[in-house]
Structure formats: structure tokens, C-alpha cells
Coordinates of C-alpha atoms in Angstrom, one line a residue:
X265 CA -18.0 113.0 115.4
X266 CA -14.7 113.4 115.8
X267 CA -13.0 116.7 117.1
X268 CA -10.6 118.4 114.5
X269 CA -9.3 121.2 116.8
X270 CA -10.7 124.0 114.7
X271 CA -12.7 126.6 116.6
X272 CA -14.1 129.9 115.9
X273 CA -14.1 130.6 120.0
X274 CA -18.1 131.8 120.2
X275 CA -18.5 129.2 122.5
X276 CA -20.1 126.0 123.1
X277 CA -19.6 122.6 125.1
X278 CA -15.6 121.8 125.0
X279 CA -14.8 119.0 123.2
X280 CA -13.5 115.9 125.1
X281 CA -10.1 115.1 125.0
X282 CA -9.5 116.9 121.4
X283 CA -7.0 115.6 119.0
X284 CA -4.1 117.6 119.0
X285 CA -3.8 118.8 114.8
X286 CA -1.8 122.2 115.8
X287 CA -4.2 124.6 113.5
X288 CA -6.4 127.1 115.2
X289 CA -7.1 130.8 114.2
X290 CA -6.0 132.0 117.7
X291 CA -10.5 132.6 118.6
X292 CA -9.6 130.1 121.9
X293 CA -7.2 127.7 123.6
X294 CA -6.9 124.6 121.7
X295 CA -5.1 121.1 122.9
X296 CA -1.5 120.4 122.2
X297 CA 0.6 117.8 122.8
X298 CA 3.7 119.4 125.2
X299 CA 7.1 118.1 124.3
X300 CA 8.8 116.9 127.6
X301 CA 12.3 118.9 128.9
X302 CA 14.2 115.1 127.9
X303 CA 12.6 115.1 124.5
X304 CA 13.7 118.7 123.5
X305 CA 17.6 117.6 125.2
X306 CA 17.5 114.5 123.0
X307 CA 16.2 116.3 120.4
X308 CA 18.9 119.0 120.4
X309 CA 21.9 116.5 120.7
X310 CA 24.0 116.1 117.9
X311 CA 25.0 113.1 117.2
X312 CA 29.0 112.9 116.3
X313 CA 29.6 111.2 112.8
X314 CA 32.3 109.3 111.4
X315 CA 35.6 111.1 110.0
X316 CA 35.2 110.9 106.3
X317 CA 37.3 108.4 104.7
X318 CA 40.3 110.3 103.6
X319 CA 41.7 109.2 100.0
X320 CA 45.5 108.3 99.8
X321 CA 47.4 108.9 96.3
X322 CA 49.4 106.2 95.1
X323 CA 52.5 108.3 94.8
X324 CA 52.4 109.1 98.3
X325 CA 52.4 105.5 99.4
X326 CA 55.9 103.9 99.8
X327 CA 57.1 100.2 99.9
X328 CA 60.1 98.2 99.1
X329 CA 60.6 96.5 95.9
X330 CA 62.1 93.3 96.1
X331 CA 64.3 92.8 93.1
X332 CA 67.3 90.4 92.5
X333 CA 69.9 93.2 93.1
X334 CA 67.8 94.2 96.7
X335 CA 67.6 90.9 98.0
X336 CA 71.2 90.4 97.5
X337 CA 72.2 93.5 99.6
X338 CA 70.3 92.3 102.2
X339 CA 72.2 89.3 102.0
X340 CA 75.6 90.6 102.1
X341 CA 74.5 93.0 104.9
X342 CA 73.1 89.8 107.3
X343 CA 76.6 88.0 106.2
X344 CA 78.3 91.0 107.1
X345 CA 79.1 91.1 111.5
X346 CA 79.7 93.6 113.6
X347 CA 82.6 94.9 115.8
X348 CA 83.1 93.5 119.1
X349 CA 84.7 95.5 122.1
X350 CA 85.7 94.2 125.4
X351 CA 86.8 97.0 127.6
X352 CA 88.9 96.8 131.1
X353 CA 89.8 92.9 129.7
X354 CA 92.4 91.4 132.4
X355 CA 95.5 90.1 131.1
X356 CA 96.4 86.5 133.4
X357 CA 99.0 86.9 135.8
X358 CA 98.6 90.5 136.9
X359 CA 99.5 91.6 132.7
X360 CA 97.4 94.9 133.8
X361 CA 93.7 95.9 131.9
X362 CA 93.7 96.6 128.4
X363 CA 91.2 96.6 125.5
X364 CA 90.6 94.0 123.4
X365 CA 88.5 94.6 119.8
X366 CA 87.5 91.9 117.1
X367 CA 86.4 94.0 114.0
X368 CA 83.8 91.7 112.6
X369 CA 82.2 89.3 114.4
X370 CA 80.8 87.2 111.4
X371 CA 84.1 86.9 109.6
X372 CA 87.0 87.1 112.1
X373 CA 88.6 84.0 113.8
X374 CA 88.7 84.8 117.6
X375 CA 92.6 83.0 117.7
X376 CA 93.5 85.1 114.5
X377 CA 92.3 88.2 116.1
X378 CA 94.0 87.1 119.4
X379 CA 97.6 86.6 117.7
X380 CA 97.0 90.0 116.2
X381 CA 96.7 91.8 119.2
X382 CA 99.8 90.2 120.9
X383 CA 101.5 90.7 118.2
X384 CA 100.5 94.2 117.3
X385 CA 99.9 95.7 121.3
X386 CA 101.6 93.4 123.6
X387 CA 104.7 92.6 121.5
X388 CA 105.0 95.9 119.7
X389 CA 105.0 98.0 122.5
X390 CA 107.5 95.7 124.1
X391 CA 110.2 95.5 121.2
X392 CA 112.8 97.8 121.4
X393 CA 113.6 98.0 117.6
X394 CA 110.0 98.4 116.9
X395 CA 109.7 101.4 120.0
X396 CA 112.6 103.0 118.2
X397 CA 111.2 103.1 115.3
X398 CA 108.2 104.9 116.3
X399 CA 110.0 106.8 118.0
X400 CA 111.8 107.9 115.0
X401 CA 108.3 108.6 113.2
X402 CA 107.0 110.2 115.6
X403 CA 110.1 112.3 115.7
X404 CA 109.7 113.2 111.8
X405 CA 108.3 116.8 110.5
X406 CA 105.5 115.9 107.9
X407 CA 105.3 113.4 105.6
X408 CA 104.2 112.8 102.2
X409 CA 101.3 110.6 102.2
X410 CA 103.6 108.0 99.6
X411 CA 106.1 108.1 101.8
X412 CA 104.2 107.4 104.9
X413 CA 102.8 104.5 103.2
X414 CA 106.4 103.0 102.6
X415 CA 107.0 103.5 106.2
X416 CA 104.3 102.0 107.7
X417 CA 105.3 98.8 105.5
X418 CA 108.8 99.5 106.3
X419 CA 107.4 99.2 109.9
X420 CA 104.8 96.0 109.2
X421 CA 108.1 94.5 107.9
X422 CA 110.0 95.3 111.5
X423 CA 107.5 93.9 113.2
X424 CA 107.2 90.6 111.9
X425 CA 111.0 89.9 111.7
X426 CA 111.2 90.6 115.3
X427 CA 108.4 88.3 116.3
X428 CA 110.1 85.9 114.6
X429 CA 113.0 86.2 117.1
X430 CA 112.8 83.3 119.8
X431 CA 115.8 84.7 122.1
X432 CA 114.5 88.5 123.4
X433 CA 116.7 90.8 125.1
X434 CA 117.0 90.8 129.0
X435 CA 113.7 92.7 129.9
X436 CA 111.6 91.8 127.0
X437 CA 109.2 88.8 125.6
X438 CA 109.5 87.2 122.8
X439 CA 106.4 87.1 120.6
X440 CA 106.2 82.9 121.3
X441 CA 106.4 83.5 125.0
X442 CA 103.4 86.3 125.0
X443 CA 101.4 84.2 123.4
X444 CA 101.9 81.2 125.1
X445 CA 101.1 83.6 128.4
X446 CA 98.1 85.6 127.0
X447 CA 96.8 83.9 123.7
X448 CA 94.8 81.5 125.7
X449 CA 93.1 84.0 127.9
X450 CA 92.0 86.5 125.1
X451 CA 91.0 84.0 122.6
X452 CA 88.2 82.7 125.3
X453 CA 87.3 86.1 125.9
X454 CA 86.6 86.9 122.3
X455 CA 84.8 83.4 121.9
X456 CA 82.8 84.1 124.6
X457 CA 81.4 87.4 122.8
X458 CA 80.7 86.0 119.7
X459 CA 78.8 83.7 121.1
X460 CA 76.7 85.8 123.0
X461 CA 75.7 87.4 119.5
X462 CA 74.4 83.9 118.2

């Protein structure tokens, strides 16, 4: 018959190879099956679990809403260029360094842009009429914003009279000749940079 481990230790022949049940009244030594040193280690390991899925509001997620008025302010802002700056630019024929700037690169003319620095760097600070009167501004104590404003047109108005003039005073340029001598040179240069944007 089979052995059930259970024993009252007054003695007898041992059972062979008794099956291990774990109940015993403590009368005698009775067979167990040992757990081995990697069992109990695996058996004490924890295993790590997943990070619980973490619930986001609705409210707290953000996103772009792509309306009529939105999609046209993106398409100003991608018609709209940027400012270009060429620093230590080279005037031809030993003119001396200065710096040139375009202020948009999407809707200025590199050749406009050109005449307007002749005109307003290269010829104004060259003109003696148009020195003088800066000179004369400069010279003034301070000045109402209204008539500052007429001044500076007063000035605008100087300016483009005197570029007009084709015959310049010993010394000077005219505004045809400057052009003619650096309009070339800075219109590439601000082609050039535009068209390393595209």
C-alpha cells in the first residue's frame, strides 16, 4: 500500500522511498522534498512590471487648428523674406569695405536695393549740400518729433535734387558716375545672396 507519510514514531520497518505529503506529528523524521539554493533565488526575484498606463486629459493636450484665417498667416509669413547682410563687401577699384543690407529678401529687387545704397551711403556722404545739412541737424538742440519729420523730408528732398545733378563739384561724384562705378558690383553681390536662400 502506498506510504502517506504519517507516523506515530513507535517504530517499525521504514517505508521505501515515502511520498513527500509535509504532515507529520513531529513522533519521527519523515521525507521532504528540499527546495534547491536556485529555486528559492528564482523564487524570491521579483519580476519588474510594466509602468501603468498613465491617462492624459483632453485639456491638457494641445494642437493647432487649422482655420481659414490660420492658414493665411502662414501664408503671408512664407511670402514674407528675410534681411540679408553682407559684411566687409569690397567696393571695385580700391572704393574701401562697407556694408551692404537688402531688407527683405522675398520682396526687394537686388538693383533697386543697389541704387538705394549709392544713392543713400555712397552719394550722400559724398554731397556737400547734403553733408551740410546734416551737419546743421546734427548741430540743432532738440526737436519736436513734427518737426523732425519735416526735416527729414526736407532732407529726402535734398537728396534727390542733387542726384539729379550730372556736373559735381571738383572732388565729388555725381550720383550717374557712382553708379555706373559700383552699381554693377553690388547688385551681383546681393543676387548672389538671394540666391543662396532659394
Amino acid at each position: 500500500a502506498p506510504t502517506t507519510g504519517f507516523s506515530f514514531g513507535f517504530g517499525g520497518a521504514p517505508a521505501a522511498a515515502p511520498v513527500a505529503t509535509g504532515f507529520g506529528f513531529g513522533f519521527g523524521s519523515t521525507s521532504s522534498t528540499t527546495a534547491t539554493p536556485a529555486a528559492t533565488a528564482a523564487a524570491t526575484v521579483v519580476s519588474p512590471s510594466a509602468p501603468a498606463a498613465k491617462r492624459v486629459p483632453v485639456e491638457d493636450i494641445l494642437f493647432t487648428i487649422w482655420d481659414a484665417g490660420r492658414a493665411k498667416d502662414m501664408k503671408k509669413l512664407a511670402a514674407t523674406g528675410s534681411r540679408i547682410v553682407i559684411e566687409g563687401f569690397s567696393l571695385p577699384n580700391g572704393g574701401g569695405q562697407v556694408k551692404l543690407v537688402m531688407q527683405d529678401d522675398v520682396k526687394d529687387k537686388p538693383t533697386v536695393a543697389a541704387a538705394e545704397f549709392v544713392l543713400k551711403k555712397l552719394f550722400a556722404n559724398g554731397n556737400k549740400h547734403v553733408k551740410d545739412f546734416d551737419n546743421w541737424m546734427a548741430d540743432c538742440p532738440e526737436v519736436d518729433p513734427q518737426l523732425l519729420e519735416f526735416l527729414q523730408k526736407a532732407r529726402a528732398k535734398l537728396l534727390k535734387s542733387e542726384s539729379k545733378e550730372t556736373d559735381a563739384p571738383d572732388g565729388e561724384l555725381s550720383y550717374a558716375e557712382l553708379w555706373k562705378k559700383n552699381g554693377a558690383a553690388i547688385t551681383d553681390a546681393l543676387s548672389a545672396a538671394v540666391a543662396r536662400r532659394k
